mmCIF file of C-alpha atoms in Angstrom:
data_model
loop_
_atom_site.group_PDB
_atom_site.id
_atom_site.type_symbol
_atom_site.label_atom_id
_atom_site.label_comp_id
_atom_site.label_asym_id
_atom_site.label_seq_id
_atom_site.Cartn_x
_atom_site.Cartn_y
_atom_site.Cartn_z
ATOM 1 C CA MET M 1 -10.064 -7.365 -4.924
ATOM 2 C CA ASP M 2 -9.037 -8.845 -1.141
ATOM 3 C CA ALA M 3 -11.777 -10.251 0.636
ATOM 4 C CA SER M 4 -10.275 -7.534 3.730
ATOM 5 C CA ASP M 5 -11.727 -4.234 1.414
ATOM 6 C CA LEU M 6 -14.919 -5.295 0.614
ATOM 7 C CA ALA M 7 -17.874 -4.302 3.206
ATOM 8 C CA ASP M 8 -19.870 -6.444 5.212
ATOM 9 C CA ASP M 9 -23.160 -4.835 3.030
ATOM 10 C CA PHE M 10 -20.731 -4.647 -0.438
ATOM 11 C CA VAL M 11 -22.546 -5.312 -3.343
ATOM 12 C CA PHE M 12 -21.915 -6.454 -6.626
ATOM 13 C CA GLN M 13 -23.550 -4.892 -9.872
ATOM 14 C CA PHE M 14 -22.250 -5.835 -13.883
ATOM 15 C CA PRO M 15 -25.241 -5.464 -16.592
ATOM 16 C CA VAL M 16 -26.246 -8.937 -16.356
ATOM 17 C CA VAL M 17 -24.893 -10.426 -13.042
ATOM 18 C CA GLY M 18 -25.233 -9.190 -9.725
ATOM 19 C CA PRO M 19 -26.556 -8.138 -7.614
ATOM 20 C CA LEU M 20 -24.083 -10.010 -5.631
ATOM 21 C CA THR M 21 -23.478 -10.130 -1.815
ATOM 22 C CA LYS M 22 -19.989 -9.703 -0.170
ATOM 23 C CA THR M 23 -20.132 -13.793 0.008
ATOM 24 C CA GLU M 24 -21.463 -14.887 -3.791
ATOM 25 C CA TYR M 25 -18.882 -12.095 -4.786
ATOM 26 C CA LEU M 26 -16.322 -13.792 -3.650
ATOM 27 C CA LYS M 27 -17.364 -17.238 -4.119
ATOM 28 C CA ALA M 28 -17.773 -16.098 -7.590
ATOM 29 C CA VAL M 29 -14.452 -14.473 -8.319
ATOM 30 C CA GLY M 30 -12.543 -17.505 -7.053
ATOM 31 C CA GLY M 31 -14.210 -20.131 -8.999
ATOM 32 C CA PHE M 32 -13.484 -18.446 -12.088
ATOM 33 C CA GLN M 33 -9.595 -18.528 -11.499
ATOM 34 C CA ILE M 34 -8.960 -16.015 -14.112
ATOM 35 C CA LYS M 35 -5.568 -15.758 -13.224
ATOM 36 C CA GLY M 36 -5.145 -19.494 -13.770
ATOM 37 C CA MET M 37 -6.061 -18.709 -17.503
ATOM 38 C CA PHE M 38 -4.760 -15.140 -18.212
ATOM 39 C CA PRO M 39 -1.526 -15.500 -15.951
ATOM 40 C CA GLU M 40 -0.352 -12.699 -17.882
ATOM 41 C CA LEU M 41 -3.033 -10.756 -18.341
ATOM 42 C CA ASN M 42 -3.085 -6.839 -18.314
ATOM 43 C CA LEU M 43 -6.501 -5.132 -17.300
ATOM 44 C CA GLY M 44 -5.484 -1.961 -18.610
ATOM 45 C CA VAL M 45 -6.857 0.021 -15.556
ATOM 46 C CA HIS M 46 -6.868 4.513 -16.522
ATOM 47 C CA ASN M 47 -8.612 6.995 -16.443
ATOM 48 C CA PHE M 48 -9.401 6.929 -12.523
ATOM 49 C CA HIS M 49 -11.913 9.793 -11.384
ATOM 50 C CA VAL M 50 -13.766 10.667 -8.460
ATOM 51 C CA ASP M 51 -17.445 11.240 -9.294
ATOM 52 C CA PRO M 52 -18.206 15.140 -8.876
ATOM 53 C CA LEU M 53 -21.850 13.904 -7.768
ATOM 54 C CA GLN M 54 -20.593 11.402 -5.235
ATOM 55 C CA ALA M 55 -17.359 11.869 -3.806
ATOM 56 C CA ASN M 56 -17.177 8.560 -2.128
ATOM 57 C CA ARG M 57 -17.469 7.052 -5.435
ATOM 58 C CA VAL M 58 -14.655 6.871 -7.947
ATOM 59 C CA TRP M 59 -15.119 5.534 -11.789
ATOM 60 C CA TYR M 60 -12.110 4.061 -14.329
ATOM 61 C CA THR M 61 -11.623 2.343 -17.591
ATOM 62 C CA VAL M 62 -10.498 -0.894 -18.006
ATOM 63 C CA ALA M 63 -9.546 -2.267 -21.170
ATOM 64 C CA PHE M 64 -8.653 -5.879 -20.730
ATOM 65 C CA THR M 65 -5.781 -7.283 -22.785
ATOM 66 C CA ALA M 66 -4.260 -11.241 -22.429
ATOM 67 C CA VAL M 67 -3.201 -14.844 -24.320
ATOM 68 C CA ASN M 68 -5.478 -17.875 -22.744
ATOM 69 C CA SER M 69 -2.449 -19.205 -21.909
ATOM 70 C CA GLY M 70 -3.579 -21.355 -18.447
ATOM 71 C CA ASP M 71 -5.700 -24.254 -17.834
ATOM 72 C CA GLY M 72 -8.942 -23.248 -15.922
ATOM 73 C CA PRO M 73 -12.236 -24.391 -14.691
ATOM 74 C CA PHE M 74 -13.594 -23.247 -18.513
ATOM 75 C CA GLY M 75 -11.099 -25.825 -20.059
ATOM 76 C CA LYS M 76 -7.285 -26.278 -21.420
ATOM 77 C CA ALA M 77 -5.130 -23.451 -22.642
ATOM 78 C CA THR M 78 -6.068 -21.620 -25.998
ATOM 79 C CA GLY M 79 -3.308 -19.880 -26.479
ATOM 80 C CA ILE M 80 -5.605 -16.914 -28.294
ATOM 81 C CA GLN M 81 -5.135 -13.369 -27.970
ATOM 82 C CA VAL M 82 -8.143 -11.137 -26.513
ATOM 83 C CA ASP M 83 -8.946 -8.009 -26.265
ATOM 84 C CA CYS M 84 -11.866 -6.800 -25.211
ATOM 85 C CA PRO M 85 -13.224 -3.457 -24.914
ATOM 86 C CA PRO M 86 -13.136 0.128 -23.198
ATOM 87 C CA GLN M 87 -15.385 -0.767 -20.210
ATOM 88 C CA VAL M 88 -16.831 1.474 -17.279
ATOM 89 C CA ASN M 89 -16.453 0.598 -13.824
ATOM 90 C CA SER M 90 -16.924 1.947 -10.478
ATOM 91 C CA LEU M 91 -15.544 1.563 -6.647
ATOM 92 C CA THR M 92 -17.868 3.258 -3.983
ATOM 93 C CA PHE M 93 -16.702 3.437 0.009
ATOM 94 C CA ASN M 94 -18.018 3.819 3.136
ATOM 95 C CA GLU M 95 -16.451 6.594 5.428
ATOM 96 C CA ASP M 96 -13.959 3.303 6.570
ATOM 97 C CA GLY M 97 -13.020 3.051 3.179
ATOM 98 C CA LEU M 98 -14.347 -0.423 2.622
ATOM 99 C CA VAL M 99 -15.398 -0.941 -0.971
ATOM 100 C CA THR M 100 -19.727 -0.799 -0.555
ATOM 101 C CA ARG M 101 -20.475 -0.649 -4.448
ATOM 102 C CA TYR M 102 -18.174 -2.465 -7.592
ATOM 103 C CA THR M 103 -20.074 -1.769 -10.751
ATOM 104 C CA GLY M 104 -18.578 -2.337 -13.898
ATOM 105 C CA GLY M 105 -18.173 -4.003 -17.603
ATOM 106 C CA TYR M 106 -20.293 -1.076 -19.166
ATOM 107 C CA VAL M 107 -18.586 -0.782 -22.432
ATOM 108 C CA VAL M 108 -18.222 2.151 -24.311
ATOM 109 C CA ASP M 109 -16.744 1.019 -27.750
ATOM 110 C CA LYS M 110 -18.775 -2.526 -28.588
ATOM 111 C CA ASP M 111 -16.267 -2.646 -31.932
ATOM 112 C CA VAL M 112 -13.298 -2.456 -30.710
ATOM 113 C CA GLY M 113 -11.291 -6.504 -29.973
ATOM 114 C CA ASN M 114 -12.098 -9.597 -30.334
ATOM 115 C CA SER M 115 -14.642 -10.311 -27.588
ATOM 116 C CA GLY M 116 -17.870 -10.224 -29.514
ATOM 117 C CA GLY M 117 -18.513 -5.813 -27.943
ATOM 118 C CA MET M 118 -18.556 -7.420 -24.394
ATOM 119 C CA GLY M 119 -17.355 -7.203 -21.265
ATOM 120 C CA GLY M 120 -16.767 -8.548 -17.652
ATOM 121 C CA LEU M 121 -16.353 -11.858 -17.576
ATOM 122 C CA PHE M 122 -18.510 -12.913 -21.218
ATOM 123 C CA GLY M 123 -16.285 -11.257 -23.187
ATOM 124 C CA PRO M 124 -13.138 -13.157 -22.600
ATOM 125 C CA LEU M 125 -14.860 -16.611 -23.020
ATOM 126 C CA TYR M 126 -16.322 -15.268 -25.774
ATOM 127 C CA ALA M 127 -12.616 -14.608 -27.269
ATOM 128 C CA ILE M 128 -11.026 -18.069 -26.424
ATOM 129 C CA GLY M 129 -14.095 -19.575 -28.278
ATOM 130 C CA LYS M 130 -15.570 -21.108 -24.497
ATOM 131 C CA GLY M 131 -18.098 -19.026 -23.617
ATOM 132 C CA PHE M 132 -21.902 -19.213 -22.004
ATOM 133 C CA PRO M 133 -24.813 -20.607 -23.972
ATOM 134 C CA PHE M 134 -27.416 -18.331 -23.138
ATOM 135 C CA PRO M 135 -28.050 -15.168 -24.587
ATOM 136 C CA GLU M 136 -26.904 -12.434 -22.454
ATOM 137 C CA ALA M 137 -23.047 -13.841 -22.753
ATOM 138 C CA LYS M 138 -23.648 -13.840 -26.619
ATOM 139 C CA PRO M 139 -22.565 -11.042 -28.440
ATOM 140 C CA TYR M 140 -25.886 -8.346 -29.101
ATOM 141 C CA LYS M 141 -27.994 -9.252 -32.191
ATOM 142 C CA ARG M 142 -30.936 -7.545 -32.672
ATOM 143 C CA SER M 143 -34.106 -9.143 -32.140
ATOM 144 C CA TRP M 144 -37.047 -9.518 -35.132
ATOM 145 C CA GLN M 145 -39.060 -6.959 -32.757
ATOM 146 C CA PHE M 146 -36.351 -4.089 -33.105
ATOM 147 C CA LYS M 147 -36.186 -5.154 -37.039
ATOM 148 C CA ALA M 148 -40.056 -4.787 -37.721
ATOM 149 C CA PHE M 149 -40.043 -1.333 -35.382
ATOM 150 C CA SER M 150 -36.874 -0.254 -37.558
ATOM 151 C CA PHE M 151 -38.128 -0.848 -40.347
ATOM 152 C CA VAL M 152 -41.825 0.151 -39.301
ATOM 153 C CA GLY M 153 -40.183 4.150 -38.361
ATOM 154 C CA SER M 154 -37.956 3.728 -41.740
ATOM 155 C CA VAL M 155 -41.459 4.002 -43.631
ATOM 156 C CA ALA M 156 -42.976 6.378 -41.971
ATOM 157 C CA GLN M 157 -39.987 8.839 -42.208
ATOM 158 C CA LYS M 158 -40.392 8.272 -46.009
ATOM 159 C CA PHE M 159 -44.032 8.900 -45.837
ATOM 160 C CA ALA M 160 -43.784 11.773 -43.788
ATOM 161 C CA LYS M 161 -41.301 13.463 -45.958
ATOM 162 C CA LYS M 162 -43.267 12.912 -48.831
ATOM 163 C CA SER M 163 -46.099 15.221 -47.163
#
């Protein structure tokens, strides 16, 4: 998106990143140099539809595919083909047609592609072996607490069936 498409009160919100203001968003997007790292990227944008409850909001699906054929801030090109899972994004517009809100990166099927089931920037970076070192930028892994909860639930179900 070009800066002129964004309203002054623009907000960027993805599952882990944001909310970011217009200034923060433009600074962040420029620093990642996505088009330099993936010069022939295909965003796979499709399935546009107007929100039936918010007429100024448009939803769409993105299925990013590309080869990391360009150098960038994360190092030399790897030549790795990246296939991200489908993600749902949205744009909300004001009366002047400017974007006030951009949401996205919400993965629909985490089993698709080689990005560890992640969307946004985290998925492509993971796929080329240059993911960030924090848990939110890594593929989902069940916590020990969730595993314990699931175990207790399965034991409780077995006892409930016997009564």
